[in-house]
Each structure stands twice: as C-alpha cells, then as structure tokens.
C-alpha cells in the first residue's frame, strides 16, 4: 500500500502571500496608470494565476484590457514578483511543524497551485521549503488547471501517490472543487483568500490552525 499523500494549495493555504502579490500587481497596473488595489480586493483577484489576477484588477477599475496589452503586463508582473520574492511572504503558523510530523510518519506531500509553476518553485526554494514536497505543479504544468480534476490527478501521479490515499487542502472554491471532481477528501483553511465563507464550499473538514493537521486527522478522512 502506498503512503498517504497530502496535497496543498499554495497562496492562502501554505503561504500568506497577499502582501507581495498586491505589491507586484500594483506595480503591474501602474503601467496603465490605474490606482492600486488593496488587501480587501485580494479575495476577488487571487486564485487563478497571474494573468487572471491582472485581468480582474483591470476590470475592477473599469479598464478594458486588450489581448495585445496582456503579454507585456504579465511579463512585468512575473519580473517584479520574481525579483522581489519572498518579500514578506511566510508560512502560516504551525505549518512547518505539521509538515515535519507528516513526513516523519511516512506521508508524502505535494503542491497543486494555479500559480505558474516557475513562480511557485522559486518562492518555495527561497523559503527553503522545496525539500518537503514530492511534486510541485502549477497552473501551466498541464493543459488544464484547478478545478479540473486532471490537475490534481497529474500532481498525484508525479508525487508517486495513490488517489485512494490522497487528501487535498486549500482555501478556495477551486481547491474544494478539484478535490470533489477527483473524488478525494478535502480540508479547508479559513485564513486564506476565499471571497465566501469557507464553510459554504462543503469541504470534508475545516481546520483553523495547522496544529490540527495530524496523521490521525488524515487517516480518519481516508478511512471515511
């Protein structure tokens, strides 16, 4: 029997990235002379990758973004974010202890994010977290992304996991839906960037601190 696999979303789940995302996004839309977005806007902007975040920020300000403008803006964001990361981004409280405990118990860990894979890997590298994970996949790793089940299924395959022994942890509708679509249990965290109450999304469990992420909790979900 393969080891259990715990798959995590990145932004708003593993890491509190909001401050650095806002700085890079505001740097990007400043090229269009648009006013900055704020923390209150994050939940409406984050979750589907940098391109969608830029598009949503422009829409928020009533700016009609053309397809010709987008590539340069996306590159402006990628360049700024890459050069400044990790900035003030930090793991959520209790995360490192939880990851260490799961690894010591023989569990496999992976990341499944809609962030570009290169950005996700660079960020995790600079925070010295890459070694925890058997696989890291992004929104551009495959031809599909969350909430399409194949994104999570592909991540499980790359991590050497078994879909019947996998759970997904996330903070948004995309994470809960990808778990449901792939037929795996989900755990939601309420401290991320969901624009609705996480309990309304129907996860199998909600944890309020990573102290609650124990091998016993994972085993219980898998058994159920």
Coordinates of N, CA and C in Angstrom, one line a residue:
X1 N 0.8 -1.2 0.0 CA 0.0 0.0 0.0 C 0.9 1.2 0.0
X2 N 0.5 2.2 -0.9 CA 1.3 3.4 -1.0 C 1.1 4.3 0.2
X3 N 2.1 5.1 0.5 CA 1.9 6.1 1.7 C 0.8 7.1 1.4
X4 N 0.1 7.6 2.4 CA -0.9 8.6 2.2 C -0.2 9.9 1.6
X5 N -0.9 10.6 0.8 CA -0.4 11.8 0.1 C -1.3 13.0 0.5
X6 N -0.7 14.0 1.0 CA -1.4 15.3 1.4 C -1.0 16.3 0.3
X7 N -1.9 16.8 -0.4 CA -1.7 17.8 -1.5 C -2.2 19.2 -1.0
X8 N -1.4 20.2 -1.1 CA -1.7 21.6 -0.6 C -1.8 22.5 -1.8
X9 N -2.7 23.4 -1.7 CA -2.7 24.7 -2.5 C -1.5 25.5 -1.9
X10 N -1.2 26.6 -2.6 CA 0.0 27.4 -2.2 C -0.5 28.7 -1.6
X11 N -1.0 29.7 -2.4 CA -1.3 31.0 -1.9 C -2.6 30.9 -1.0
X12 N -2.4 31.4 0.2 CA -3.5 31.4 1.1 C -3.8 30.1 1.8
X13 N -2.9 29.1 1.5 CA -3.0 27.8 2.2 C -1.7 27.5 2.9
X14 N -0.6 27.3 2.1 CA 0.7 27.1 2.7 C 1.3 28.4 3.1
X15 N 1.2 29.4 2.3 CA 1.9 30.6 2.5 C 0.9 31.8 2.5
X16 N 1.2 32.8 3.3 CA 0.5 34.1 3.3 C 1.2 35.0 2.3
X17 N 0.8 35.0 1.1 CA 1.5 35.7 0.0 C 0.8 37.0 -0.3
X18 N -0.2 37.4 0.3 CA -1.1 38.5 -0.2 C -0.3 39.8 -0.3
X19 N 0.5 40.2 0.7 CA 1.2 41.5 0.6 C 2.1 41.6 -0.6
X20 N 2.8 40.5 -0.9 CA 3.7 40.6 -2.1 C 3.0 40.5 -3.4
X21 N 1.9 39.8 -3.4 CA 1.1 39.7 -4.6 C 0.5 41.1 -4.9
X22 N 0.1 41.8 -3.9 CA -0.5 43.1 -4.1 C 0.6 44.1 -4.6
X23 N 1.7 44.1 -4.0 CA 2.8 45.0 -4.4 C 3.2 44.8 -5.9
X24 N 3.3 43.5 -6.3 CA 3.6 43.2 -7.7 C 2.5 43.5 -8.7
X25 N 1.3 43.3 -8.2 CA 0.1 43.6 -9.0 C 0.0 45.1 -9.2
X26 N 0.2 45.9 -8.2 CA 0.1 47.3 -8.3 C 1.2 47.9 -9.1
X27 N 2.4 47.3 -9.0 CA 3.5 47.7 -9.9 C 3.1 47.4 -11.4
X28 N 2.4 46.3 -11.6 CA 2.0 46.0 -13.0 C 0.9 46.9 -13.5
X29 N -0.1 47.2 -12.8 CA -1.2 48.0 -13.3 C -0.8 49.5 -13.3
X30 N 0.2 49.8 -12.6 CA 0.7 51.2 -12.6 C 1.1 51.6 -14.1
X31 N 1.5 50.6 -14.9 CA 1.9 50.9 -16.2 C 0.7 51.4 -17.0
X32 N -0.5 51.1 -16.6 CA -1.8 51.5 -17.2 C -2.3 52.8 -16.5
X33 N -1.5 53.3 -15.5 CA -2.0 54.4 -14.7 C -3.3 54.2 -14.0
X34 N -3.4 52.9 -13.5 CA -4.6 52.5 -12.7 C -4.2 52.7 -11.2
X35 N -5.2 53.0 -10.4 CA -4.9 53.2 -9.0 C -4.6 51.8 -8.4
X36 N -4.0 51.8 -7.2 CA -3.6 50.5 -6.6 C -4.8 49.8 -6.1
X37 N -4.7 48.4 -6.0 CA -5.7 47.6 -5.3 C -5.3 47.5 -3.9
X38 N -6.2 47.0 -3.0 CA -5.9 46.9 -1.6 C -6.1 45.4 -1.1
X39 N -5.8 45.2 0.1 CA -6.0 43.9 0.7 C -7.4 43.4 0.6
X40 N -8.4 44.3 0.7 CA -9.8 44.0 0.6 C -10.2 43.4 -0.7
X41 N -9.3 43.7 -1.7 CA -9.6 43.2 -3.1 C -9.0 41.8 -3.3
X42 N -8.2 41.3 -2.5 CA -7.4 40.1 -2.7 C -8.3 38.9 -3.0
X43 N -9.3 38.8 -2.2 CA -10.2 37.6 -2.3 C -10.9 37.5 -3.7
X44 N -11.0 38.6 -4.3 CA -11.7 38.7 -5.6 C -10.7 38.5 -6.8
X45 N -9.4 38.6 -6.5 CA -8.4 38.7 -7.5 C -7.5 37.4 -7.6
X46 N -7.2 36.8 -6.4 CA -6.3 35.7 -6.4 C -7.0 34.3 -6.6
X47 N -6.2 33.4 -7.1 CA -6.7 32.0 -7.2 C -6.7 31.4 -8.5
X48 N -6.5 32.1 -9.6 CA -6.5 31.6 -10.9 C -5.2 31.9 -11.7
X49 N -4.2 32.3 -11.0 CA -2.9 32.7 -11.7 C -2.8 34.2 -12.0
X50 N -1.5 34.5 -12.4 CA -1.2 35.9 -12.5 C -2.0 36.6 -13.6
X51 N -2.2 35.9 -14.8 CA -2.9 36.6 -15.9 C -4.3 36.9 -15.5
X52 N -5.0 36.0 -14.8 CA -6.4 36.3 -14.4 C -6.4 37.4 -13.3
X53 N -5.4 37.4 -12.5 CA -5.3 38.4 -11.4 C -5.2 39.8 -12.1
X54 N -4.4 39.9 -13.1 CA -4.2 41.2 -13.8 C -5.5 41.6 -14.5
X55 N -6.2 40.6 -15.2 CA -7.4 40.9 -15.8 C -8.5 41.4 -14.9
X56 N -8.6 40.7 -13.7 CA -9.6 41.1 -12.7 C -9.3 42.4 -12.1
X57 N -8.0 42.8 -11.9 CA -7.7 44.1 -11.4 C -8.1 45.2 -12.4
X58 N -7.9 45.0 -13.6 CA -8.3 45.9 -14.6 C -9.8 46.1 -14.7
X59 N -10.5 45.0 -14.6 CA -11.9 45.0 -14.6 C -12.5 45.7 -13.4
X60 N -11.8 45.5 -12.3 CA -12.2 46.2 -11.0 C -12.2 47.7 -11.2
X61 N -11.2 48.2 -11.9 CA -11.1 49.6 -12.2 C -11.8 50.1 -13.4
X62 N -12.5 49.2 -14.0 CA -13.3 49.6 -15.2 C -12.4 49.8 -16.5
X63 N -11.3 49.2 -16.5 CA -10.3 49.3 -17.6 C -10.5 48.1 -18.6
X64 N -10.7 48.4 -19.8 CA -10.9 47.4 -20.8 C -9.5 46.9 -21.3
X65 N -9.1 45.8 -20.9 CA -7.8 45.3 -21.2 C -7.8 44.6 -22.6
X66 N -6.9 44.9 -23.5 CA -6.9 44.2 -24.8 C -5.9 43.1 -24.8
X67 N -6.1 42.1 -25.7 CA -5.3 41.0 -25.8 C -3.8 41.4 -26.1
X68 N -3.7 42.5 -26.8 CA -2.4 43.0 -27.2 C -1.6 43.5 -26.0
X69 N -2.3 44.0 -25.0 CA -1.6 44.6 -23.8 C -1.2 43.5 -22.8
X70 N -1.9 42.4 -22.8 CA -1.7 41.4 -21.7 C -0.3 40.8 -21.6
X71 N 0.3 40.4 -22.7 CA 1.6 39.8 -22.6 C 2.7 40.6 -21.9
X72 N 2.7 41.9 -22.2 CA 3.7 42.8 -21.6 C 3.4 43.0 -20.1
X73 N 2.1 43.1 -19.8 CA 1.8 43.3 -18.4 C 2.1 42.0 -17.6
X74 N 1.8 40.8 -18.2 CA 2.1 39.6 -17.5 C 3.6 39.5 -17.2
X75 N 4.4 39.8 -18.2 CA 5.9 39.8 -18.0 C 6.3 40.8 -17.0
X76 N 5.7 41.9 -17.0 CA 6.0 42.9 -16.0 C 5.8 42.4 -14.6
X77 N 4.6 41.7 -14.4 CA 4.3 41.1 -13.1 C 5.3 40.0 -12.7
X78 N 5.6 39.1 -13.7 CA 6.5 38.0 -13.4 C 7.9 38.5 -13.0
X79 N 8.4 39.5 -13.7 CA 9.7 40.0 -13.5 C 9.8 40.6 -12.1
X80 N 8.8 41.5 -11.8 CA 8.8 42.1 -10.5 C 8.6 41.1 -9.3
X81 N 7.7 40.2 -9.5 CA 7.4 39.2 -8.4 C 8.6 38.3 -8.2
X82 N 9.2 37.9 -9.3 CA 10.4 37.0 -9.2 C 11.6 37.7 -8.6
X83 N 11.8 39.0 -8.9 CA 13.0 39.7 -8.4 C 12.8 40.0 -6.9
X84 N 11.6 40.1 -6.4 CA 11.4 40.6 -5.0 C 11.0 39.5 -4.1
X85 N 10.6 38.3 -4.6 CA 10.2 37.2 -3.7 C 11.4 36.7 -2.9
X86 N 11.2 36.3 -1.6 CA 9.9 36.0 -1.0 C 9.3 37.3 -0.3
X87 N 10.0 38.4 -0.3 CA 9.4 39.6 0.3 C 9.1 39.3 1.7
X88 N 7.8 39.6 2.1 CA 7.3 39.3 3.5 C 6.5 38.1 3.6
X89 N 6.5 37.3 2.5 CA 5.7 36.0 2.5 C 6.2 35.1 3.5
X90 N 5.3 34.4 4.3 CA 5.7 33.5 5.3 C 4.8 32.3 5.3
X91 N 5.2 31.1 5.8 CA 4.3 30.0 6.0 C 3.3 30.4 7.1
X92 N 2.1 29.8 7.1 CA 1.2 30.1 8.1 C 1.6 29.4 9.4
X93 N 1.2 29.9 10.6 CA 1.6 29.4 11.9 C 1.3 27.9 12.0
X94 N 2.3 27.2 12.5 CA 2.2 25.8 12.7 C 2.4 24.9 11.5
X95 N 2.6 25.5 10.3 CA 2.8 24.7 9.1 C 4.0 23.8 9.1
X96 N 5.2 24.4 9.4 CA 6.4 23.7 9.3 C 6.4 22.5 10.3
X97 N 5.8 22.7 11.5 CA 5.8 21.5 12.4 C 4.8 20.4 11.9
X98 N 3.7 20.8 11.2 CA 2.8 19.9 10.7 C 3.4 19.1 9.5
X99 N 4.1 19.8 8.6 CA 4.8 19.2 7.5 C 5.9 18.2 8.0
X100 N 6.6 18.6 9.0 CA 7.7 17.7 9.6 C 7.1 16.5 10.2
X101 N 6.0 16.6 10.9 CA 5.4 15.5 11.6 C 4.8 14.5 10.5
X102 N 4.2 15.0 9.5 CA 3.7 14.1 8.5 C 4.8 13.4 7.7
X103 N 5.8 14.1 7.4 CA 7.0 13.5 6.7 C 7.6 12.4 7.6
X104 N 7.8 12.7 8.9 CA 8.4 11.7 9.8 C 7.5 10.5 10.0
X105 N 6.2 10.6 9.7 CA 5.3 9.5 9.8 C 5.2 8.7 8.5
X106 N 6.0 9.1 7.5 CA 6.0 8.4 6.2 C 5.0 9.0 5.2
X107 N 4.4 10.1 5.4 CA 3.4 10.7 4.5 C 4.2 11.4 3.4
X108 N 3.6 11.4 2.2 CA 4.1 12.2 1.1 C 3.3 13.5 1.0
X109 N 4.0 14.5 0.5 CA 3.4 15.9 0.4 C 3.6 16.4 -1.0
X110 N 2.7 17.2 -1.4 CA 2.8 17.8 -2.8 C 2.1 19.2 -2.8
X111 N 2.4 19.9 -3.8 CA 1.7 21.2 -4.0 C 1.0 21.2 -5.4
X112 N -0.2 21.7 -5.4 CA -1.0 21.8 -6.6 C -1.6 23.2 -6.6
X113 N -1.1 24.1 -7.3 CA -1.4 25.5 -7.3 C -1.7 26.0 -8.7
X114 N -2.6 27.0 -8.8 CA -2.8 27.7 -10.1 C -1.8 28.8 -10.4
X115 N -0.9 29.0 -9.5 CA 0.3 29.9 -9.7 C 1.1 29.3 -10.8
X116 N 1.8 30.1 -11.6 CA 2.8 29.5 -12.5 C 3.8 28.6 -11.8
X117 N 4.1 27.5 -12.4 CA 5.0 26.5 -11.7 C 6.3 27.2 -11.4
X118 N 6.9 27.9 -12.3 CA 8.2 28.5 -12.1 C 8.2 29.5 -10.9
X119 N 7.1 30.3 -10.8 CA 7.0 31.2 -9.6 C 6.8 30.4 -8.3
X120 N 6.0 29.4 -8.4 CA 5.8 28.5 -7.2 C 7.1 27.9 -6.7
X121 N 7.8 27.3 -7.6 CA 9.1 26.7 -7.3 C 10.1 27.7 -6.7
X122 N 10.2 28.8 -7.4 CA 11.2 29.8 -6.9 C 10.8 30.3 -5.5
X123 N 9.5 30.5 -5.3 CA 9.1 31.0 -4.0 C 9.4 30.0 -2.9
X124 N 9.1 28.7 -3.2 CA 9.3 27.6 -2.2 C 10.8 27.4 -2.0
X125 N 11.6 27.5 -3.1 CA 13.1 27.4 -3.0 C 13.6 28.5 -2.0
X126 N 13.2 29.7 -2.2 CA 13.8 30.8 -1.4 C 13.3 30.8 0.0
X127 N 12.2 30.1 0.3 CA 11.8 29.9 1.7 C 12.3 28.6 2.2
X128 N 13.1 27.9 1.4 CA 13.7 26.6 1.9 C 12.6 25.6 2.3
X129 N 11.6 25.5 1.4 CA 10.5 24.6 1.7 C 10.4 23.5 0.6
X130 N 11.1 23.6 -0.5 CA 11.0 22.7 -1.6 C 11.2 21.2 -1.2
X131 N 12.1 21.0 -0.2 CA 12.5 19.6 0.2 C 11.4 18.8 0.8
X132 N 10.3 19.5 1.2 CA 9.2 18.8 1.8 C 8.3 18.1 0.8
X133 N 8.4 18.5 -0.5 CA 7.4 18.1 -1.4 C 7.9 17.1 -2.5
X134 N 7.1 16.1 -2.8 CA 7.5 15.1 -3.8 C 7.2 15.7 -5.2
X135 N 6.2 16.6 -5.3 CA 5.8 17.2 -6.5 C 5.3 18.6 -6.3
X136 N 5.6 19.5 -7.3 CA 5.1 20.8 -7.2 C 4.5 21.1 -8.7
X137 N 3.2 21.3 -8.8 CA 2.7 21.6 -10.1 C 1.9 22.9 -10.1
X138 N 2.0 23.6 -11.2 CA 1.3 24.9 -11.3 C 0.2 25.0 -12.3
X139 N -0.3 26.2 -12.5 CA -1.4 26.3 -13.4 C -1.0 26.2 -14.9
X140 N 0.3 26.1 -15.2 CA 0.8 25.9 -16.5 C 1.6 24.6 -16.7
X141 N 1.5 23.8 -15.7 CA 2.2 22.5 -15.7 C 1.6 21.5 -16.7
X142 N 0.2 21.5 -16.7 CA -0.6 20.7 -17.6 C -1.4 21.5 -18.5
X143 N -2.2 20.9 -19.3 CA -3.0 21.7 -20.2 C -4.3 22.2 -19.5
X144 N -4.5 21.7 -18.3 CA -5.7 22.1 -17.5 C -5.2 22.6 -16.2
X145 N -6.1 23.2 -15.4 CA -5.7 23.7 -14.1 C -7.0 23.5 -13.2
X146 N -6.7 23.6 -11.8 CA -7.8 23.6 -10.9 C -9.0 24.5 -11.3
X147 N -10.2 24.1 -11.3 CA -10.8 22.9 -10.6 C -10.9 21.7 -11.4
X148 N -10.2 21.6 -12.6 CA -10.2 20.4 -13.4 C -9.5 19.3 -12.7
X149 N -10.2 18.2 -12.5 CA -9.6 17.0 -11.8 C -8.3 16.6 -12.3
X150 N -8.0 16.7 -13.6 CA -6.7 16.2 -14.1 C -5.5 17.0 -13.6
X151 N -5.7 18.2 -13.1 CA -4.6 18.9 -12.5 C -4.2 18.2 -11.2
X152 N -5.2 17.9 -10.3 CA -4.9 17.1 -9.1 C -4.4 15.7 -9.4
X153 N -5.0 15.0 -10.3 CA -4.6 13.7 -10.7 C -3.2 13.6 -11.2
X154 N -2.9 14.6 -12.0 CA -1.5 14.7 -12.5 C -0.5 14.9 -11.4
X155 N -0.9 15.7 -10.4 CA 0.0 16.0 -9.3 C 0.2 14.7 -8.5
X156 N -0.9 14.0 -8.3 CA -0.8 12.7 -7.5 C 0.2 11.8 -8.2
X157 N 0.1 11.7 -9.5 CA 0.9 10.8 -10.3 C 2.4 11.2 -10.2
X158 N 2.7 12.5 -10.3 CA 4.1 13.0 -10.2 C 4.6 12.7 -8.8
X159 N 3.8 12.7 -7.8 CA 4.2 12.5 -6.4 C 4.4 11.1 -6.1
X160 N 4.0 10.2 -7.0 CA 4.0 8.8 -6.7 C 2.9 8.3 -5.7
X161 N 1.8 9.0 -5.7 CA 0.8 8.7 -4.8 C -0.3 7.9 -5.4
X162 N -1.3 7.6 -4.5 CA -2.5 6.8 -4.9 C -3.7 7.6 -4.6
X163 N -4.5 7.8 -5.7 CA -5.7 8.7 -5.5 C -6.6 8.3 -4.4
X164 N -6.6 7.0 -4.1 CA -7.4 6.5 -3.0 C -6.8 6.8 -1.6
X165 N -5.6 7.3 -1.6 CA -4.9 7.5 -0.3 C -4.4 9.0 -0.3
X166 N -5.2 9.9 -0.9 CA -4.9 11.3 -1.1 C -5.9 12.2 -0.5
X167 N -5.5 13.3 0.1 CA -6.4 14.4 0.5 C -5.9 15.7 0.0
X168 N -6.8 16.7 -0.2 CA -6.4 18.0 -0.7 C -6.8 19.0 0.3
X169 N -5.8 20.0 0.5 CA -6.0 21.0 1.5 C -5.9 22.4 0.7
X170 N -6.9 23.2 0.9 CA -7.0 24.5 0.3 C -7.8 25.5 0.9
X171 N -7.8 26.7 0.3 CA -8.6 27.9 1.0 C -9.7 28.4 0.1
X172 N -9.9 27.8 -1.1 CA -10.8 28.4 -2.0 C -11.7 27.4 -2.7
X173 N -12.7 27.9 -3.5 CA -13.6 27.1 -4.2 C -12.8 26.2 -5.2
X174 N -11.8 26.7 -5.8 CA -11.0 25.8 -6.8 C -10.5 24.6 -6.1
X175 N -10.0 24.7 -4.9 CA -9.4 23.6 -4.2 C -10.4 22.6 -3.8
X176 N -11.6 23.1 -3.2 CA -12.6 22.1 -2.8 C -13.2 21.4 -4.0
X177 N -13.4 22.2 -5.1 CA -14.0 21.6 -6.3 C -13.0 20.6 -7.0
X178 N -11.7 20.9 -7.0 CA -10.8 19.9 -7.7 C -10.8 18.6 -6.9
X179 N -10.8 18.7 -5.5 CA -10.9 17.5 -4.7 C -12.2 16.7 -5.0
X180 N -13.3 17.4 -5.1 CA -14.6 16.8 -5.3 C -14.5 16.1 -6.7
X181 N -14.0 16.9 -7.7 CA -14.0 16.4 -9.1 C -13.1 15.1 -9.2
X182 N -12.0 15.1 -8.4 CA -11.1 13.9 -8.4 C -11.5 12.8 -7.5
X183 N -12.5 13.1 -6.7 CA -13.0 12.0 -5.7 C -12.1 11.8 -4.5
X184 N -11.5 12.9 -4.0 CA -10.7 12.8 -2.8 C -11.2 13.7 -1.8
X185 N -11.0 13.4 -0.5 CA -11.5 14.2 0.6 C -10.7 15.6 0.6
X186 N -11.4 16.6 1.2 CA -10.8 17.9 1.2 C -10.8 18.5 2.6
X187 N -9.8 19.2 2.9 CA -9.7 20.0 4.1 C -9.6 21.5 3.7
X188 N -10.4 22.3 4.4 CA -10.3 23.8 4.1 C -9.7 24.5 5.2
X189 N -9.0 25.6 4.9 CA -8.5 26.5 5.9 C -9.1 27.9 5.7
X190 N -9.6 28.5 6.8 CA -10.3 29.8 6.6 C -9.5 31.0 6.6
X191 N -8.2 30.9 6.7 CA -7.3 32.1 6.8 C -6.7 32.5 5.5
X192 N -7.3 31.9 4.4 CA -6.7 32.3 3.1 C -7.6 33.4 2.4
X193 N -7.8 33.2 1.1 CA -8.3 34.3 0.3 C -9.6 34.0 -0.4
X194 N -10.4 33.1 0.2 CA -11.8 32.9 -0.3 C -12.6 34.1 -0.2
X195 N -13.4 34.4 -1.2 CA -14.3 35.5 -1.2 C -15.7 35.2 -0.6
X196 N -15.9 33.9 -0.1 CA -17.1 33.5 0.6 C -16.6 32.7 1.8
X197 N -17.5 32.5 2.8 CA -17.2 31.7 3.9 C -16.8 30.3 3.5
X198 N -15.7 29.8 4.0 CA -15.2 28.5 3.6 C -16.1 27.4 3.9
X199 N -16.9 27.6 4.9 CA -17.9 26.5 5.3 C -19.0 26.3 4.3
X200 N -19.2 27.4 3.4 CA -20.2 27.3 2.4 C -19.8 26.4 1.2
X201 N -18.5 26.1 1.1 CA -18.0 25.4 0.0 C -18.1 23.9 0.1
X202 N -18.4 23.4 1.3 CA -18.7 22.0 1.5 C -17.4 21.1 1.6
X203 N -16.4 21.6 2.3 CA -15.2 20.7 2.5 C -15.6 19.6 3.4
X204 N -14.8 18.5 3.4 CA -15.0 17.4 4.4 C -14.7 17.8 5.8
X205 N -13.6 18.7 5.9 CA -13.3 19.2 7.2 C -12.7 20.6 7.1
X206 N -12.8 21.4 8.2 CA -12.2 22.7 8.2 C -11.2 22.7 9.4
X207 N -10.0 23.1 9.2 CA -9.0 23.3 10.3 C -8.7 24.8 10.4
X208 N -8.6 25.2 11.7 CA -8.4 26.7 11.9 C -6.9 27.0 12.3
X209 N -6.1 26.0 12.4 CA -4.7 26.2 12.7 C -4.0 24.9 12.3
X210 N -2.7 25.0 11.8 CA -2.0 23.8 11.4 C -1.7 22.8 12.5
X211 N -1.9 23.2 13.7 CA -1.8 22.3 14.8 C -2.8 21.1 14.7
X212 N -3.9 21.4 14.0 CA -4.9 20.4 13.8 C -4.7 19.4 12.7
X213 N -3.6 19.7 11.9 CA -3.3 18.8 10.8 C -2.4 17.7 11.3
X214 N -3.0 16.6 11.7 CA -2.3 15.5 12.3 C -2.4 14.2 11.4
X215 N -1.5 13.3 11.6 CA -1.7 12.0 10.9 C -3.1 11.3 11.2
X216 N -3.5 11.5 12.4 CA -4.8 10.9 12.8 C -6.0 11.6 12.0
X217 N -5.9 12.9 11.8 CA -6.9 13.5 11.0 C -6.9 13.0 9.6
X218 N -5.8 12.9 9.0 CA -5.7 12.4 7.6 C -6.2 11.0 7.5
X219 N -5.8 10.1 8.4 CA -6.2 8.7 8.4 C -7.7 8.6 8.6
X220 N -8.3 9.5 9.4 CA -9.7 9.5 9.6 C -10.5 9.8 8.4
X221 N -10.0 10.8 7.6 CA -10.6 11.2 6.4 C -10.5 10.1 5.4
X222 N -9.3 9.5 5.3 CA -9.1 8.5 4.3 C -10.0 7.2 4.6
X223 N -10.2 7.0 5.9 CA -11.0 5.8 6.3 C -12.5 6.0 6.0
X224 N -12.9 7.3 6.1 CA -14.3 7.7 5.9 C -14.6 7.6 4.4

